[in-house]
Amino acid sequence: MKKMQLSEEQYWLFASNGSTHELQEVMQLSIRNQLKLEHIDAVAYSGANDNTLIVLTCTSSDIQQGMNLLYATKSTAHIQLEQFIRTNVTAGNSSITGYGIGGALGLYYGATMDGLTGVVFDAPGISKLLSQTELDNLSICNIIGTNSLLPTIGRHPNNVRFADLPEKTEHKFAFDSAGNVRLGKPSELFRNMEKISSFDLGHNRKVRTLVQLISGIKDQNLSIAVDDDVYFYYALHQLDMNGIVQAIPDILNHYSFVLHQILTDWRVSVQEMLNNVADRQAEPLVQHSVLVSQHITEFTKSFYEDIESLMTIVMLQSMNRHIGLEKLESTMSKFAAELEERMIDTTNQLSQMLETIIMKKLEIRDNRLRNSSVQSKSIVEKK
């Protein structure tokens, strides 16, 4: 049986609800079934050879509503949509398309059921919704415009292609004479968001929390979790270059305060241990000091990773990389130098205290040996 052959440009015309009536006539397609749900429409077109084209369209302009629809995979809407698609799929002869959230739903069903091929456009990443087996099953391509914002949300499977910008601004993508997309490159924003998505879970949460705090929107009544993709996307775009530069001294002061507190607590505990039966506290003193030094090292490493990540995010996400960038880079150089200086100073303080403790331990040992020798000599003399 001959399969339906659509060019990428034809897929786009269907996905964007463009001139589908003309295409229907040219390709001898007719509407087989339709489904209208809250925020999503689905149309199944039937071809002459019993081929099927399913077009998914998100009817909401609210990104959060669309993402909620996408992520709620156990919802009634998902169940109805899946049933609609399964009913209209002809094994090996069915394709699917969609734009934005509609495209993401097309990717999802292309991964979770067999018999679907196709092309979608500007879909956000859906990797966290799928198992590895489902990701391996996905053969549908996601074409992304180089200046598109929605696809920067979420983590993508490896089926992404980037479309060059067309010469005529009223068109979303550039296609060649054969109807295939003209290849382009991902934007700085997309590369940056992809990097964030590749962080391990712990680091990702730290970065998201930092972005949330510095964006200054933590007190707003947004009923969205810190790890919500849309919330993070929104928070990231609240960041301001000048605001970040001005916030750096506060970040440094916070670092210094925590470091100072660790050292202060350590000094107090060391002094208490030295004042209490010193000859029996030498080993615990050294052990305690080693633990504190490890604590400082771990805190500093974590701090450096968070700040480095945040600065990378800020620099890459700026839609105009020239605004404030030189000032930020200059400030960051001074910031890094000051951090290094403070860390060296802290390390020196810790080393000096450890040296004092070790010398104290040696003094205790020498005194013990000396006392033991005196006692032995006294015993011999008495004999």
Short mmCIF file of C-alpha atoms in Angstrom, two decimals:
data_model
loop_
_atom_site.label_atom_id
_atom_site.label_comp_id
_atom_site.label_asym_id
_atom_site.label_seq_id
_atom_site.Cartn_x
_atom_site.Cartn_y
_atom_site.Cartn_z
CA MET A 1 0.00 0.00 0.00
CA LYS A 2 1.38 3.39 -0.96
CA LYS A 3 2.10 5.67 1.99
CA MET A 4 1.14 9.32 2.20
CA GLN A 5 4.02 11.52 1.09
CA LEU A 6 4.02 15.09 2.43
CA SER A 7 6.83 17.60 2.17
CA GLU A 8 7.88 19.43 5.32
CA GLU A 9 6.26 22.58 3.95
CA GLN A 10 2.95 20.71 3.49
CA TYR A 11 3.16 19.40 7.04
CA TRP A 12 3.69 23.00 8.18
CA LEU A 13 0.63 24.24 6.29
CA PHE A 14 -1.52 21.65 8.05
CA ALA A 15 0.12 22.21 11.46
CA SER A 16 -0.37 25.98 11.25
CA ASN A 17 -3.95 25.71 9.96
CA GLY A 18 -2.91 27.34 6.71
CA SER A 19 -4.22 26.59 3.21
CA THR A 20 -5.41 23.11 4.08
CA HIS A 21 -8.47 23.21 1.79
CA GLU A 22 -6.29 23.48 -1.31
CA LEU A 23 -4.00 20.76 0.00
CA GLN A 24 -6.96 18.51 0.75
CA GLU A 25 -8.03 18.74 -2.89
CA VAL A 26 -4.53 18.27 -4.31
CA MET A 27 -3.79 15.29 -2.04
CA GLN A 28 -7.32 13.88 -2.22
CA LEU A 29 -7.81 14.07 1.52
CA SER A 30 -11.11 14.20 3.38
CA ILE A 31 -11.92 14.74 7.03
CA ARG A 32 -12.55 11.37 8.65
CA ASN A 33 -13.03 12.40 12.28
CA GLN A 34 -12.77 15.47 14.51
CA LEU A 35 -12.37 15.91 18.25
CA LYS A 36 -12.77 19.17 20.17
CA LEU A 37 -11.56 19.32 23.77
CA GLU A 38 -10.74 22.18 26.10
CA HIS A 39 -7.58 23.82 24.70
CA ILE A 40 -7.00 21.17 22.00
CA ASP A 41 -8.52 20.24 18.62
CA ALA A 42 -7.75 17.06 16.69
CA VAL A 43 -8.59 16.34 13.05
CA ALA A 44 -8.01 13.04 11.25
CA TYR A 45 -7.71 13.32 7.45
CA SER A 46 -8.21 10.20 5.32
CA GLY A 47 -6.35 9.64 2.02
CA ALA A 48 -7.23 7.66 -1.09
CA ASN A 49 -5.13 4.65 0.01
CA ASP A 50 -6.57 4.60 3.52
CA ASN A 51 -3.66 6.72 4.70
CA THR A 52 -4.28 8.97 7.69
CA LEU A 53 -2.96 12.39 8.67
CA ILE A 54 -3.72 13.55 12.24
CA VAL A 55 -3.39 17.25 13.01
CA LEU A 56 -3.28 18.43 16.64
CA THR A 57 -3.89 22.11 17.40
CA CYS A 58 -3.62 23.81 20.79
CA THR A 59 -6.36 26.46 20.96
CA SER A 60 -5.03 28.26 24.05
CA SER A 61 -2.54 31.12 23.77
CA ASP A 62 -1.58 30.66 27.45
CA ILE A 63 1.71 28.75 27.63
CA GLN A 64 1.02 27.57 31.17
CA GLN A 65 -2.36 26.11 30.19
CA GLY A 66 -0.77 24.37 27.24
CA MET A 67 2.07 22.93 29.31
CA ASN A 68 -0.39 21.78 31.98
CA LEU A 69 -2.35 19.98 29.26
CA LEU A 70 0.84 18.36 27.95
CA TYR A 71 2.19 17.26 31.35
CA ALA A 72 -1.11 15.90 32.72
CA THR A 73 -0.68 12.58 30.90
CA LYS A 74 -3.30 10.81 33.08
CA SER A 75 -5.97 13.46 32.54
CA THR A 76 -9.33 12.91 30.84
CA ALA A 77 -8.18 15.04 27.89
CA HIS A 78 -5.15 12.81 27.33
CA ILE A 79 -7.26 9.66 27.57
CA GLN A 80 -9.77 10.98 25.03
CA LEU A 81 -7.02 12.22 22.72
CA GLU A 82 -5.16 8.91 22.84
CA GLN A 83 -8.38 7.01 22.10
CA PHE A 84 -9.10 9.33 19.14
CA ILE A 85 -5.62 8.79 17.69
CA ARG A 86 -5.68 5.01 18.17
CA THR A 87 -9.09 4.82 16.51
CA ASN A 88 -7.84 6.67 13.43
CA VAL A 89 -4.37 5.15 13.06
CA THR A 90 -3.81 2.77 10.17
CA ALA A 91 -0.73 0.69 11.00
CA GLY A 92 2.28 1.86 9.05
CA ASN A 93 0.28 4.41 7.03
CA SER A 94 -0.45 7.17 9.52
CA SER A 95 1.35 10.42 10.20
CA ILE A 96 0.87 13.21 12.72
CA THR A 97 1.71 16.90 12.87
CA GLY A 98 1.15 19.91 15.09
CA TYR A 99 2.59 23.25 16.09
CA GLY A 100 3.79 24.28 19.57
CA ILE A 101 1.90 22.36 22.26
CA GLY A 102 0.06 20.50 19.49
CA GLY A 103 3.45 19.41 18.15
CA ALA A 104 4.58 18.28 21.60
CA LEU A 105 1.46 16.15 21.94
CA GLY A 106 2.23 14.69 18.50
CA LEU A 107 5.73 13.77 19.71
CA TYR A 108 4.32 12.24 22.88
CA TYR A 109 1.87 9.96 21.07
CA GLY A 110 4.45 9.18 18.40
CA ALA A 111 6.67 7.82 21.19
CA THR A 112 4.00 6.02 23.22
CA MET A 113 2.21 4.20 20.38
CA ASP A 114 3.32 2.40 17.23
CA GLY A 115 2.46 3.21 13.63
CA LEU A 116 2.95 7.00 13.66
CA THR A 117 5.42 9.00 11.59
CA GLY A 118 5.38 12.70 10.76
CA VAL A 119 6.84 16.14 11.39
CA VAL A 120 5.98 18.68 14.10
CA PHE A 121 7.03 22.29 14.58
CA ASP A 122 8.31 24.43 17.47
CA ALA A 123 7.37 21.82 20.07
CA PRO A 124 8.74 22.19 23.63
CA GLY A 125 10.87 19.34 25.01
CA ILE A 126 9.04 16.27 26.30
CA SER A 127 11.91 13.95 27.31
CA LYS A 128 10.97 13.93 31.00
CA LEU A 129 7.54 12.52 30.10
CA LEU A 130 8.99 9.47 28.35
CA SER A 131 10.91 6.33 29.25
CA GLN A 132 14.09 5.43 27.39
CA THR A 133 12.19 2.77 25.45
CA GLU A 134 9.62 5.35 24.36
CA LEU A 135 12.35 7.81 23.39
CA ASP A 136 13.97 5.09 21.24
CA ASN A 137 10.58 4.47 19.61
CA LEU A 138 10.18 8.12 18.54
CA SER A 139 10.78 8.72 14.83
CA ILE A 140 8.90 12.02 14.43
CA CYS A 141 11.04 15.07 13.68
CA ASN A 142 10.64 18.36 15.56
CA ILE A 143 11.54 21.36 13.37
CA ILE A 144 12.40 24.47 15.38
CA GLY A 145 12.75 28.03 14.15
CA THR A 146 16.04 29.70 15.07
CA ASN A 147 14.16 32.51 16.82
CA SER A 148 11.42 30.41 18.45
CA LEU A 149 10.97 30.72 22.23
CA LEU A 150 8.56 27.90 23.20
CA PRO A 151 11.00 25.10 22.24
CA THR A 152 13.51 26.44 24.78
CA ILE A 153 11.27 24.95 27.50
CA GLY A 154 11.96 21.35 28.50
CA ARG A 155 14.53 18.79 27.41
CA HIS A 156 14.44 17.45 23.85
CA PRO A 157 14.99 13.99 22.38
CA ASN A 158 17.60 13.76 19.62
CA ASN A 159 15.09 14.34 16.81
CA VAL A 160 15.44 18.12 16.53
CA ARG A 161 16.25 20.10 13.39
CA PHE A 162 16.62 23.88 13.21
CA ALA A 163 15.07 25.90 10.41
CA ASP A 164 16.65 28.99 8.94
CA LEU A 165 14.76 32.28 9.06
CA PRO A 166 12.95 33.09 5.82
CA GLU A 167 13.64 36.22 3.83
CA LYS A 168 9.99 37.27 4.08
CA THR A 169 9.15 38.00 7.70
CA GLU A 170 5.50 36.90 7.39
CA HIS A 171 6.67 33.29 7.01
CA LYS A 172 7.73 31.27 10.03
CA PHE A 173 10.20 28.92 8.34
CA ALA A 174 12.35 28.94 5.21
CA PHE A 175 11.77 26.07 2.75
CA ASP A 176 13.66 25.12 -0.40
CA SER A 177 12.15 24.41 -3.83
CA ALA A 178 11.47 20.78 -2.86
CA GLY A 179 9.45 21.86 0.17
CA ASN A 180 12.06 20.85 2.73
CA VAL A 181 13.12 23.16 5.53
CA ARG A 182 16.30 25.15 4.97
CA LEU A 183 18.58 24.28 7.86
CA GLY A 184 19.66 26.88 10.42
CA LYS A 185 21.31 26.94 13.85
CA PRO A 186 19.91 26.92 17.40
CA SER A 187 19.75 30.27 19.16
CA GLU A 188 21.94 31.20 22.13
CA LEU A 189 18.86 30.95 24.33
CA PHE A 190 18.09 27.42 23.15
CA ARG A 191 21.69 26.27 23.73
CA ASN A 192 21.64 27.81 27.18
CA MET A 193 18.36 26.19 28.21
CA GLU A 194 19.57 22.85 26.82
CA LYS A 195 22.66 23.14 29.00
CA ILE A 196 20.52 23.78 32.08
CA SER A 197 18.30 20.81 31.25
CA SER A 198 21.37 18.57 31.09
CA PHE A 199 22.35 19.36 34.70
CA ASP A 200 21.87 16.56 37.17
CA LEU A 201 18.72 16.89 39.29
CA GLY A 202 20.45 18.36 42.34
CA HIS A 203 22.38 21.00 40.41
CA ASN A 204 19.35 21.81 38.27
CA ARG A 205 17.24 22.53 41.36
CA LYS A 206 19.99 24.71 42.86
CA VAL A 207 20.24 26.78 39.69
CA ARG A 208 16.47 27.14 39.43
CA THR A 209 16.26 28.29 43.04
CA LEU A 210 19.04 30.84 42.49
CA VAL A 211 17.28 32.17 39.39
CA GLN A 212 14.02 32.37 41.33
CA LEU A 213 15.63 34.33 44.17
CA ILE A 214 17.58 36.77 42.01
CA SER A 215 14.69 37.35 39.61
CA GLY A 216 12.85 39.02 42.51
CA ILE A 217 9.53 37.25 41.84
CA LYS A 218 9.60 34.81 44.75
CA ASP A 219 6.97 36.82 46.64
CA GLN A 220 4.48 36.96 43.81
CA ASN A 221 1.38 34.79 44.01
CA LEU A 222 2.41 32.28 41.39
CA SER A 223 1.05 28.82 42.14
CA ILE A 224 3.86 27.11 40.25
CA ALA A 225 6.54 24.81 41.65
CA VAL A 226 10.21 25.82 41.56
CA ASP A 227 10.99 22.97 39.16
CA ASP A 228 8.13 23.83 36.79
CA ASP A 229 9.54 24.48 33.31
CA VAL A 230 7.29 27.46 32.50
CA TYR A 231 7.92 29.07 35.88
CA PHE A 232 11.67 28.72 35.41
CA TYR A 233 11.43 30.10 31.88
CA TYR A 234 9.48 33.09 33.22
CA ALA A 235 11.86 33.63 36.15
CA LEU A 236 14.89 33.41 33.87
CA HIS A 237 13.52 36.21 31.72
CA GLN A 238 13.08 38.46 34.74
CA LEU A 239 16.84 38.55 35.21
CA ASP A 240 18.45 41.88 34.46
CA MET A 241 22.14 42.35 33.72
CA ASN A 242 22.52 45.43 35.89
CA GLY A 243 20.52 43.79 38.65
CA ILE A 244 22.84 40.78 38.65
CA VAL A 245 25.93 43.00 38.75
CA GLN A 246 24.46 44.90 41.70
CA ALA A 247 23.56 41.63 43.43
CA ILE A 248 27.10 40.21 43.27
CA PRO A 249 28.36 42.02 46.43
CA ASP A 250 25.37 40.63 48.34
CA ILE A 251 26.18 37.13 47.07
CA LEU A 252 29.80 37.56 48.15
CA ASN A 253 28.75 38.84 51.56
CA HIS A 254 26.49 35.84 52.01
CA TYR A 255 29.40 33.54 51.15
CA SER A 256 31.69 35.37 53.58
CA PHE A 257 29.07 35.27 56.35
CA VAL A 258 28.59 31.50 56.05
CA LEU A 259 32.34 30.93 55.90
CA HIS A 260 32.92 33.20 58.90
CA GLN A 261 30.20 31.40 60.86
CA ILE A 262 31.76 28.01 60.15
CA LEU A 263 35.16 29.24 61.33
CA THR A 264 33.71 30.96 64.40
CA ASP A 265 31.87 27.81 65.47
CA TRP A 266 35.04 25.82 64.88
CA ARG A 267 37.21 28.16 66.98
CA VAL A 268 34.72 28.05 69.86
CA SER A 269 34.54 24.27 69.80
CA VAL A 270 38.35 23.99 69.55
CA GLN A 271 38.85 26.32 72.51
CA GLU A 272 36.39 24.33 74.59
CA MET A 273 38.19 21.11 73.72
CA LEU A 274 41.59 22.63 74.57
CA ASN A 275 40.30 23.85 77.93
CA ASN A 276 38.90 20.48 78.92
CA VAL A 277 41.51 17.85 79.83
CA ALA A 278 43.75 18.69 76.88
CA ASP A 279 45.84 15.54 77.14
CA ARG A 280 42.76 13.45 76.22
CA GLN A 281 41.41 15.79 73.51
CA ALA A 282 44.28 15.96 71.02
CA GLU A 283 43.00 13.28 68.64
CA PRO A 284 39.38 14.53 68.65
CA LEU A 285 40.70 18.06 68.00
CA VAL A 286 42.48 16.97 64.85
CA GLN A 287 39.55 14.84 63.68
CA HIS A 288 37.08 17.67 64.30
CA SER A 289 39.29 20.16 62.43
CA VAL A 290 39.63 17.84 59.44
CA LEU A 291 35.82 17.53 59.26
CA VAL A 292 35.48 21.32 59.38
CA SER A 293 38.02 21.74 56.59
CA GLN A 294 36.05 19.23 54.47
CA HIS A 295 32.85 21.18 55.22
CA ILE A 296 34.48 24.42 54.05
CA THR A 297 35.80 22.76 50.90
CA GLU A 298 32.39 21.28 50.01
CA PHE A 299 30.61 24.58 50.71
CA THR A 300 33.07 26.51 48.56
CA LYS A 301 32.87 24.01 45.70
CA SER A 302 29.06 24.10 45.75
CA PHE A 303 29.10 27.89 45.92
CA TYR A 304 31.46 28.18 42.96
CA GLU A 305 29.35 25.76 40.88
CA ASP A 306 26.13 27.65 41.60
CA ILE A 307 27.58 31.08 40.85
CA GLU A 308 29.36 29.87 37.72
CA SER A 309 26.16 28.30 36.45
CA LEU A 310 24.12 31.38 37.23
CA MET A 311 26.57 33.72 35.52
CA THR A 312 26.63 31.46 32.46
CA ILE A 313 22.84 31.51 32.33
CA VAL A 314 22.67 35.27 32.64
CA MET A 315 25.23 35.92 29.93
CA LEU A 316 23.78 33.44 27.45
CA GLN A 317 20.11 34.24 28.00
CA SER A 318 20.53 37.95 27.30
CA MET A 319 18.66 38.68 24.09
CA ASN A 320 21.22 41.42 23.38
CA ARG A 321 24.59 40.07 24.51
CA HIS A 322 26.27 43.46 24.33
CA ILE A 323 24.14 45.25 26.92
CA GLY A 324 25.97 45.21 30.23
CA LEU A 325 28.10 42.22 29.26
CA GLU A 326 31.48 43.96 29.52
CA LYS A 327 30.56 45.34 32.91
CA LEU A 328 29.40 41.90 34.05
CA GLU A 329 32.60 40.21 32.85
CA SER A 330 34.74 42.85 34.55
CA THR A 331 32.80 42.52 37.80
CA MET A 332 32.98 38.73 37.63
CA SER A 333 36.79 38.86 37.28
CA LYS A 334 37.06 41.00 40.41
CA PHE A 335 34.50 38.76 42.10
CA ALA A 336 36.48 35.61 41.31
CA ALA A 337 39.73 37.22 42.52
CA GLU A 338 38.13 38.29 45.79
CA LEU A 339 36.61 34.85 46.30
CA GLU A 340 40.02 33.26 45.76
CA GLU A 341 41.65 35.70 48.18
CA ARG A 342 39.06 35.00 50.85
CA MET A 343 39.33 31.27 50.36
CA ILE A 344 43.14 31.42 50.68
CA ASP A 345 42.79 33.49 53.84
CA THR A 346 40.32 31.00 55.27
CA THR A 347 42.56 28.09 54.37
CA ASN A 348 45.54 29.82 56.01
CA GLN A 349 43.55 30.41 59.17
CA LEU A 350 42.50 26.79 59.25
CA SER A 351 46.08 25.62 58.62
CA GLN A 352 47.45 27.83 61.40
CA MET A 353 44.89 26.51 63.85
CA LEU A 354 45.62 22.93 62.81
CA GLU A 355 49.33 23.62 63.28
CA THR A 356 48.63 25.00 66.73
CA ILE A 357 46.60 21.91 67.58
CA ILE A 358 49.31 19.56 66.30
CA MET A 359 51.99 21.48 68.21
CA LYS A 360 49.78 21.29 71.27
CA LYS A 361 49.46 17.57 70.73
CA LEU A 362 53.26 17.24 70.42
CA GLU A 363 53.70 19.37 73.54
CA ILE A 364 51.29 17.13 75.41
CA ARG A 365 53.15 14.07 74.20
CA ASP A 366 56.55 15.55 75.15
CA ASN A 367 55.25 16.53 78.59
CA ARG A 368 53.86 13.06 79.07
CA LEU A 369 57.18 11.50 78.04
CA ARG A 370 59.10 13.94 80.22
CA ASN A 371 56.88 13.23 83.22
CA SER A 372 57.18 9.51 82.58
CA SER A 373 60.98 9.80 82.44
CA VAL A 374 61.10 11.83 85.68
CA GLN A 375 58.88 9.30 87.40
CA SER A 376 61.05 6.41 86.20
CA LYS A 377 64.21 8.17 87.36
CA SER A 378 62.68 8.83 90.76
CA ILE A 379 61.71 5.18 91.15
CA VAL A 380 65.25 4.06 90.22
CA GLU A 381 66.82 6.48 92.68
CA LYS A 382 64.59 5.24 95.47
CA LYS A 383 65.68 1.72 94.76
#
